[in-house]
C-alpha cells in the first residue's frame, strides 16, 4: 500500500487490503498519528491479516552492526523536511533503543528541525535535519566512547530482501508496537514544533 507522502490516506486505502487476509506491507509514513496507527493494526488483527510498515533505513547493515546493549545516547542526522523524512531517523532510533519514548522537545526551526527524545529508561536521542545532510548516527556508549555510522549500505536493497521474505514466510520483521511508537514520536514532534523548548508527552 503506497501513499508515502500522504499518511493521512493510509487508513482509507488499507480498508480493502486488510480485509483480504493476504500479507500487506504499508509504505512509510504508516499513519499521521498514534490513534490511526492503532486503528489500522486493530483492523488487520480483526481480519486475520498480517501487515507491517517500516522505513528502509531500519534494514541498513550499519544498524545491524550496533550492539544495542552498550547504547547510552544516540545523535542522528539526516536530510529533508520533518513531516516526510523524520520517519527515517525516528525508526532507527526506536529500533536501537528498544525502549518506550516518554517525551520530546523541539529545539530547531522550520528550516533546520531538531528534536530531543527522552525514553522511559532515562536515555536520550537527539536528531536534526538539514537539506543536504547524509543519514548518519553517532552512538555514545556507556563507557563514554562513541562510534560514528554513516549509512552507506544499500539499505533499500536490504529492505526489499526483507519484504520478499515477509511475502514468502509470513513472518513480520518489525514489531507493530515499535511502529506505533515511531508514529507517536513523529506526532509529538509536530506538536512540539509549536512550542519549542517545551517538553511534549509522547
PDB file of N, CA and C in Angstrom, residues 1-4 6-15 26-32 36 40:
ATOM      1  N   UNK A   1       0.845  -1.174   0.000  1.00  0.00           N
ATOM      2  CA  UNK A   1       0.000   0.000   0.000  1.00  0.00           C
ATOM      3  C   UNK A   1       0.888   1.235   0.000  1.00  0.00           C
ATOM      4  N   UNK A   2       0.787   2.039  -1.043  1.00  0.00           N
ATOM      5  CA  UNK A   2       1.707   3.159  -1.221  1.00  0.00           C
ATOM      6  C   UNK A   2       0.977   4.490  -1.269  1.00  0.00           C
ATOM      7  N   UNK A   3       1.249   5.322  -0.282  1.00  0.00           N
ATOM      8  CA  UNK A   3       0.892   6.733  -0.302  1.00  0.00           C
ATOM      9  C   UNK A   3       1.894   7.431   0.594  1.00  0.00           C
ATOM     10  N   UNK A   4       3.182   7.375   0.205  1.00  0.00           N
ATOM     11  CA  UNK A   4       4.282   7.678   1.130  1.00  0.00           C
ATOM     12  C   UNK A   4       4.291   9.080   1.700  1.00  0.00           C
ATOM     13  N   UNK A   6       1.566  11.041   1.993  1.00  0.00           N
ATOM     14  CA  UNK A   6       0.232  11.393   2.488  1.00  0.00           C
ATOM     15  C   UNK A   6      -0.276  10.303   3.435  1.00  0.00           C
ATOM     16  N   UNK A   7       0.339  10.190   4.610  1.00  0.00           N
ATOM     17  CA  UNK A   7      -0.063   9.115   5.531  1.00  0.00           C
ATOM     18  C   UNK A   7      -1.506   9.204   5.987  1.00  0.00           C
ATOM     19  N   UNK A   8      -2.097  10.386   5.866  1.00  0.00           N
ATOM     20  CA  UNK A   8      -3.494  10.533   6.258  1.00  0.00           C
ATOM     21  C   UNK A   8      -4.424   9.713   5.361  1.00  0.00           C
ATOM     22  N   UNK A   9      -3.923   9.235   4.205  1.00  0.00           N
ATOM     23  CA  UNK A   9      -4.721   8.432   3.289  1.00  0.00           C
ATOM     24  C   UNK A   9      -4.642   6.936   3.583  1.00  0.00           C
ATOM     25  N   UNK A  10      -3.686   6.524   4.402  1.00  0.00           N
ATOM     26  CA  UNK A  10      -3.435   5.092   4.550  1.00  0.00           C
ATOM     27  C   UNK A  10      -4.596   4.333   5.197  1.00  0.00           C
ATOM     28  N   UNK A  11      -5.253   4.930   6.169  1.00  0.00           N
ATOM     29  CA  UNK A  11      -6.347   4.208   6.823  1.00  0.00           C
ATOM     30  C   UNK A  11      -7.443   3.874   5.812  1.00  0.00           C
ATOM     31  N   UNK A  12      -7.821   4.834   4.995  1.00  0.00           N
ATOM     32  CA  UNK A  12      -8.853   4.592   3.985  1.00  0.00           C
ATOM     33  C   UNK A  12      -8.374   3.596   2.932  1.00  0.00           C
ATOM     34  N   UNK A  13      -7.133   3.775   2.457  1.00  0.00           N
ATOM     35  CA  UNK A  13      -6.621   2.911   1.401  1.00  0.00           C
ATOM     36  C   UNK A  13      -6.392   1.479   1.887  1.00  0.00           C
ATOM     37  N   UNK A  14      -6.151   1.311   3.185  1.00  0.00           N
ATOM     38  CA  UNK A  14      -5.875  -0.020   3.725  1.00  0.00           C
ATOM     39  C   UNK A  14      -7.135  -0.855   3.940  1.00  0.00           C
ATOM     40  N   UNK A  15      -8.298  -0.234   3.900  1.00  0.00           N
ATOM     41  CA  UNK A  15      -9.510  -0.949   4.282  1.00  0.00           C
ATOM     42  C   UNK A  15      -9.716  -2.225   3.467  1.00  0.00           C
ATOM     43  N   UNK A  26       2.570  -1.730   4.238  1.00  0.00           N
ATOM     44  CA  UNK A  26       2.129  -0.343   4.116  1.00  0.00           C
ATOM     45  C   UNK A  26       3.365   0.545   4.131  1.00  0.00           C
ATOM     46  N   UNK A  27       3.539   1.342   3.091  1.00  0.00           N
ATOM     47  CA  UNK A  27       4.741   2.164   2.976  1.00  0.00           C
ATOM     48  C   UNK A  27       4.784   3.222   4.074  1.00  0.00           C
ATOM     49  N   UNK A  28       5.997   3.735   4.320  1.00  0.00           N
ATOM     50  CA  UNK A  28       6.133   4.842   5.275  1.00  0.00           C
ATOM     51  C   UNK A  28       5.484   6.081   4.656  1.00  0.00           C
ATOM     52  N   UNK A  29       5.069   7.028   5.371  1.00  0.00           N
ATOM     53  CA  UNK A  29       4.872   7.022   6.800  1.00  0.00           C
ATOM     54  C   UNK A  29       3.557   6.305   7.096  1.00  0.00           C
ATOM     55  N   UNK A  30       3.572   5.350   8.013  1.00  0.00           N
ATOM     56  CA  UNK A  30       2.448   4.442   8.211  1.00  0.00           C
ATOM     57  C   UNK A  30       1.134   5.158   8.498  1.00  0.00           C
ATOM     58  N   UNK A  31       1.164   6.162   9.374  1.00  0.00           N
ATOM     59  CA  UNK A  31      -0.061   6.848   9.787  1.00  0.00           C
ATOM     60  C   UNK A  31       0.287   8.254  10.255  1.00  0.00           C
ATOM     61  N   UNK A  32      -0.690   9.155  10.277  1.00  0.00           N
ATOM     62  CA  UNK A  32      -0.401  10.518  10.703  1.00  0.00           C
ATOM     63  C   UNK A  32      -0.285  10.671  12.214  1.00  0.00           C
ATOM     64  N   UNK A  36      -4.513   6.614  14.737  1.00  0.00           N
ATOM     65  CA  UNK A  36      -4.748   6.000  13.427  1.00  0.00           C
ATOM     66  C   UNK A  36      -3.918   4.736  13.268  1.00  0.00           C
ATOM     67  N   UNK A  40      -5.438   0.982  12.460  1.00  0.00           N
ATOM     68  CA  UNK A  40      -5.073   0.171  11.294  1.00  0.00           C
ATOM     69  C   UNK A  40      -4.636  -1.227  11.725  1.00  0.00           C
TER      70      UNK A  40
END
